[in-house]
Amino acid sequence: MIWVLVPIIFCITVAAVIMTVVYFKSREKQLLIEKGMSYQEMADFLKSAKKSRENFLLLKLGVIIIFFGVGMGAGMLLAEMTGYEEWIGFLIVTMTGGGFLAAHYISKREEAKLPSGNGDS
């Protein structure tokens, strides 16, 4: 009975995420229009903002995948040593979270090294 709710909740969550992204993109454009930017200035600004967000995407993904692999390996090793399989899931989630934190701080440090300081090349 409870498994019937899983696809429904998944669809609601996906719809909420999509609606949130669309809302914030339109809100960002509205704020730029209120500031009096022309179409070309707004397009240039949005293009540079998107580029700065994507600068270190592969670096972040690499760090997260490495932490995920280390968590899975350590979890499997501890599960084999202790006999408790709960270590696998615990360490995968914990190390992946640590990977997200490490990726965030590494990308911040790398962005600070750029000449302009805002992620533009």
mmCIF file of N, CA and C in Angstrom, residues 60-120:
data_model
loop_
_atom_site.group_PDB
_atom_site.id
_atom_site.type_symbol
_atom_site.label_atom_id
_atom_site.label_comp_id
_atom_site.label_asym_id
_atom_site.label_seq_id
_atom_site.Cartn_x
_atom_site.Cartn_y
_atom_site.Cartn_z
ATOM 1 N N LYS A 60 33.959 19.746 -9.132
ATOM 2 C CA LYS A 60 33.037 19.388 -8.059
ATOM 3 C C LYS A 60 32.552 17.945 -8.200
ATOM 4 N N LEU A 61 32.180 17.557 -9.414
ATOM 5 C CA LEU A 61 31.716 16.190 -9.626
ATOM 6 C C LEU A 61 32.811 15.174 -9.312
ATOM 7 N N GLY A 62 34.034 15.475 -9.700
ATOM 8 C CA GLY A 62 35.142 14.567 -9.413
ATOM 9 C C GLY A 62 35.360 14.378 -7.922
ATOM 10 N N VAL A 63 35.329 15.470 -7.179
ATOM 11 C CA VAL A 63 35.524 15.378 -5.727
ATOM 12 C C VAL A 63 34.394 14.567 -5.093
ATOM 13 N N ILE A 64 33.164 14.806 -5.517
ATOM 14 C CA ILE A 64 32.019 14.094 -4.947
ATOM 15 C C ILE A 64 32.096 12.603 -5.270
ATOM 16 N N ILE A 65 32.465 12.255 -6.503
ATOM 17 C CA ILE A 65 32.561 10.846 -6.885
ATOM 18 C C ILE A 65 33.679 10.149 -6.119
ATOM 19 N N ILE A 66 34.796 10.838 -5.913
ATOM 20 C CA ILE A 66 35.891 10.251 -5.136
ATOM 21 C C ILE A 66 35.431 9.967 -3.709
ATOM 22 N N PHE A 67 34.772 10.925 -3.080
ATOM 23 C CA PHE A 67 34.292 10.714 -1.717
ATOM 24 C C PHE A 67 33.259 9.590 -1.665
ATOM 25 N N PHE A 68 32.381 9.504 -2.675
ATOM 26 C CA PHE A 68 31.396 8.431 -2.734
ATOM 27 C C PHE A 68 32.096 7.075 -2.787
ATOM 28 N N GLY A 69 33.108 6.964 -3.652
ATOM 29 C CA GLY A 69 33.848 5.707 -3.779
ATOM 30 C C GLY A 69 34.578 5.327 -2.501
ATOM 31 N N VAL A 70 35.196 6.315 -1.859
ATOM 32 C CA VAL A 70 35.887 6.044 -0.595
ATOM 33 C C VAL A 70 34.880 5.591 0.469
ATOM 34 N N GLY A 71 33.719 6.240 0.515
ATOM 35 C CA GLY A 71 32.681 5.849 1.477
ATOM 36 C C GLY A 71 32.178 4.451 1.226
ATOM 37 N N MET A 72 31.967 4.112 -0.039
ATOM 38 C CA MET A 72 31.481 2.770 -0.357
ATOM 39 C C MET A 72 32.538 1.724 -0.026
ATOM 40 N N GLY A 73 33.790 1.997 -0.375
ATOM 41 C CA GLY A 73 34.855 1.051 -0.073
ATOM 42 C C GLY A 73 35.050 0.854 1.427
ATOM 43 N N ALA A 74 35.067 1.960 2.165
ATOM 44 C CA ALA A 74 35.238 1.860 3.619
ATOM 45 C C ALA A 74 34.039 1.164 4.262
ATOM 46 N N GLY A 75 32.849 1.444 3.748
ATOM 47 C CA GLY A 75 31.657 0.789 4.283
ATOM 48 C C GLY A 75 31.675 -0.704 4.050
ATOM 49 N N MET A 76 32.080 -1.109 2.860
ATOM 50 C CA MET A 76 32.158 -2.539 2.557
ATOM 51 C C MET A 76 33.236 -3.215 3.393
ATOM 52 N N LEU A 77 34.339 -2.529 3.591
ATOM 53 C CA LEU A 77 35.414 -3.079 4.414
ATOM 54 C C LEU A 77 34.964 -3.246 5.862
ATOM 55 N N LEU A 78 34.331 -2.208 6.418
ATOM 56 C CA LEU A 78 33.842 -2.303 7.799
ATOM 57 C C LEU A 78 32.725 -3.336 7.934
ATOM 58 N N ALA A 79 31.879 -3.459 6.922
ATOM 59 C CA ALA A 79 30.817 -4.464 6.962
ATOM 60 C C ALA A 79 31.413 -5.863 6.970
ATOM 61 N N GLU A 80 32.462 -6.046 6.215
ATOM 62 C CA GLU A 80 33.126 -7.353 6.189
ATOM 63 C C GLU A 80 33.811 -7.655 7.519
ATOM 64 N N MET A 81 34.404 -6.640 8.130
ATOM 65 C CA MET A 81 35.132 -6.837 9.385
ATOM 66 C C MET A 81 34.195 -7.038 10.578
ATOM 67 N N THR A 82 33.091 -6.276 10.608
ATOM 68 C CA THR A 82 32.221 -6.316 11.783
ATOM 69 C C THR A 82 30.984 -7.183 11.606
ATOM 70 N N GLY A 83 30.571 -7.414 10.367
ATOM 71 C CA GLY A 83 29.366 -8.195 10.127
ATOM 72 C C GLY A 83 28.092 -7.364 10.089
ATOM 73 N N TYR A 84 28.193 -6.059 10.305
ATOM 74 C CA TYR A 84 27.036 -5.159 10.247
ATOM 75 C C TYR A 84 27.022 -4.465 8.888
ATOM 76 N N GLU A 85 26.010 -4.761 8.075
ATOM 77 C CA GLU A 85 25.950 -4.167 6.744
ATOM 78 C C GLU A 85 25.481 -2.723 6.763
ATOM 79 N N GLU A 86 25.046 -2.226 7.902
ATOM 80 C CA GLU A 86 24.595 -0.841 8.007
ATOM 81 C C GLU A 86 25.724 0.150 7.753
ATOM 82 N N TRP A 87 26.966 -0.289 7.906
ATOM 83 C CA TRP A 87 28.109 0.591 7.677
ATOM 84 C C TRP A 87 28.149 1.097 6.240
ATOM 85 N N ILE A 88 27.725 0.265 5.304
ATOM 86 C CA ILE A 88 27.833 0.634 3.887
ATOM 87 C C ILE A 88 27.003 1.884 3.595
ATOM 88 N N GLY A 89 25.720 1.824 3.907
ATOM 89 C CA GLY A 89 24.843 2.974 3.643
ATOM 90 C C GLY A 89 25.251 4.196 4.432
ATOM 91 N N PHE A 90 25.605 3.982 5.702
ATOM 92 C CA PHE A 90 26.000 5.107 6.546
ATOM 93 C C PHE A 90 27.216 5.832 5.984
ATOM 94 N N LEU A 91 28.234 5.076 5.616
ATOM 95 C CA LEU A 91 29.456 5.715 5.126
ATOM 96 C C LEU A 91 29.301 6.290 3.723
ATOM 97 N N ILE A 92 28.460 5.684 2.896
ATOM 98 C CA ILE A 92 28.219 6.261 1.570
ATOM 99 C C ILE A 92 27.581 7.637 1.721
ATOM 100 N N VAL A 93 26.539 7.724 2.532
ATOM 101 C CA VAL A 93 25.846 9.007 2.707
ATOM 102 C C VAL A 93 26.751 10.023 3.385
ATOM 103 N N THR A 94 27.449 9.619 4.414
ATOM 104 C CA THR A 94 28.317 10.531 5.159
ATOM 105 C C THR A 94 29.471 11.042 4.297
ATOM 106 N N MET A 95 30.125 10.148 3.595
ATOM 107 C CA MET A 95 31.263 10.570 2.775
ATOM 108 C C MET A 95 30.813 11.385 1.567
ATOM 109 N N THR A 96 29.645 11.077 1.003
ATOM 110 C CA THR A 96 29.140 11.891 -0.108
ATOM 111 C C THR A 96 28.827 13.301 0.379
ATOM 112 N N GLY A 97 28.251 13.433 1.556
ATOM 113 C CA GLY A 97 28.018 14.752 2.139
ATOM 114 C C GLY A 97 29.327 15.490 2.360
ATOM 115 N N GLY A 98 30.333 14.774 2.854
ATOM 116 C CA GLY A 98 31.655 15.375 3.010
ATOM 117 C C GLY A 98 32.242 15.789 1.675
ATOM 118 N N GLY A 99 31.955 15.007 0.628
ATOM 119 C CA GLY A 99 32.415 15.351 -0.713
ATOM 120 C C GLY A 99 31.777 16.631 -1.224
ATOM 121 N N PHE A 100 30.476 16.809 -0.932
ATOM 122 C CA PHE A 100 29.808 18.050 -1.331
ATOM 123 C C PHE A 100 30.427 19.245 -0.611
ATOM 124 N N LEU A 101 30.698 19.091 0.677
ATOM 125 C CA LEU A 101 31.325 20.188 1.422
ATOM 126 C C LEU A 101 32.724 20.485 0.890
ATOM 127 N N ALA A 102 33.508 19.441 0.651
ATOM 128 C CA ALA A 102 34.861 19.638 0.144
ATOM 129 C C ALA A 102 34.829 20.287 -1.240
ATOM 130 N N ALA A 103 33.911 19.851 -2.095
ATOM 131 C CA ALA A 103 33.807 20.430 -3.436
ATOM 132 C C ALA A 103 33.441 21.902 -3.366
ATOM 133 N N HIS A 104 32.565 22.247 -2.439
ATOM 134 C CA HIS A 104 32.179 23.649 -2.284
ATOM 135 C C HIS A 104 33.382 24.505 -1.891
ATOM 136 N N TYR A 105 34.112 24.068 -0.881
ATOM 137 C CA TYR A 105 35.242 24.868 -0.412
ATOM 138 C C TYR A 105 36.391 24.891 -1.416
ATOM 139 N N ILE A 106 36.605 23.799 -2.135
ATOM 140 C CA ILE A 106 37.653 23.780 -3.152
ATOM 141 C C ILE A 106 37.303 24.732 -4.289
ATOM 142 N N SER A 107 36.041 24.714 -4.733
ATOM 143 C CA SER A 107 35.660 25.616 -5.829
ATOM 144 C C SER A 107 35.704 27.073 -5.389
ATOM 145 N N LYS A 108 35.354 27.350 -4.129
ATOM 146 C CA LYS A 108 35.468 28.728 -3.613
ATOM 147 C C LYS A 108 36.923 29.187 -3.652
ATOM 148 N N ARG A 109 37.823 28.302 -3.213
ATOM 149 C CA ARG A 109 39.251 28.644 -3.207
ATOM 150 C C ARG A 109 39.760 28.874 -4.625
ATOM 151 N N GLU A 110 39.343 28.030 -5.575
ATOM 152 C CA GLU A 110 39.780 28.177 -6.957
ATOM 153 C C GLU A 110 39.194 29.433 -7.599
ATOM 154 N N GLU A 111 37.951 29.777 -7.266
ATOM 155 C CA GLU A 111 37.341 30.999 -7.795
ATOM 156 C C GLU A 111 38.063 32.241 -7.290
ATOM 157 N N ALA A 112 38.560 32.179 -6.052
ATOM 158 C CA ALA A 112 39.289 33.325 -5.502
ATOM 159 C C ALA A 112 40.621 33.533 -6.209
ATOM 160 N N LYS A 113 41.180 32.459 -6.800
ATOM 161 C CA LYS A 113 42.456 32.573 -7.507
ATOM 162 C C LYS A 113 42.306 33.211 -8.890
ATOM 163 N N LEU A 114 41.069 33.239 -9.427
ATOM 164 C CA LEU A 114 40.862 33.835 -10.746
ATOM 165 C C LEU A 114 41.136 35.321 -10.703
ATOM 166 N N PRO A 115 41.611 35.891 -11.798
ATOM 167 C CA PRO A 115 41.975 37.310 -11.811
ATOM 168 C C PRO A 115 40.823 38.254 -11.496
ATOM 169 N N SER A 116 39.626 37.993 -12.060
ATOM 170 C CA SER A 116 38.516 38.907 -11.817
ATOM 171 C C SER A 116 37.810 38.638 -10.487
ATOM 172 N N GLY A 117 37.980 37.422 -9.946
ATOM 173 C CA GLY A 117 37.403 37.111 -8.640
ATOM 174 C C GLY A 117 35.951 36.711 -8.665
ATOM 175 N N ASN A 118 35.274 36.802 -9.851
ATOM 176 C CA ASN A 118 33.868 36.435 -9.896
ATOM 177 C C ASN A 118 33.596 35.239 -10.773
ATOM 178 N N GLY A 119 34.617 34.525 -11.198
ATOM 179 C CA GLY A 119 34.419 33.318 -11.963
ATOM 180 C C GLY A 119 34.490 33.514 -13.460
ATOM 181 N N ASP A 120 34.657 34.743 -13.951
ATOM 182 C CA ASP A 120 34.755 34.980 -15.386
ATOM 183 C C ASP A 120 36.174 34.712 -15.842
#
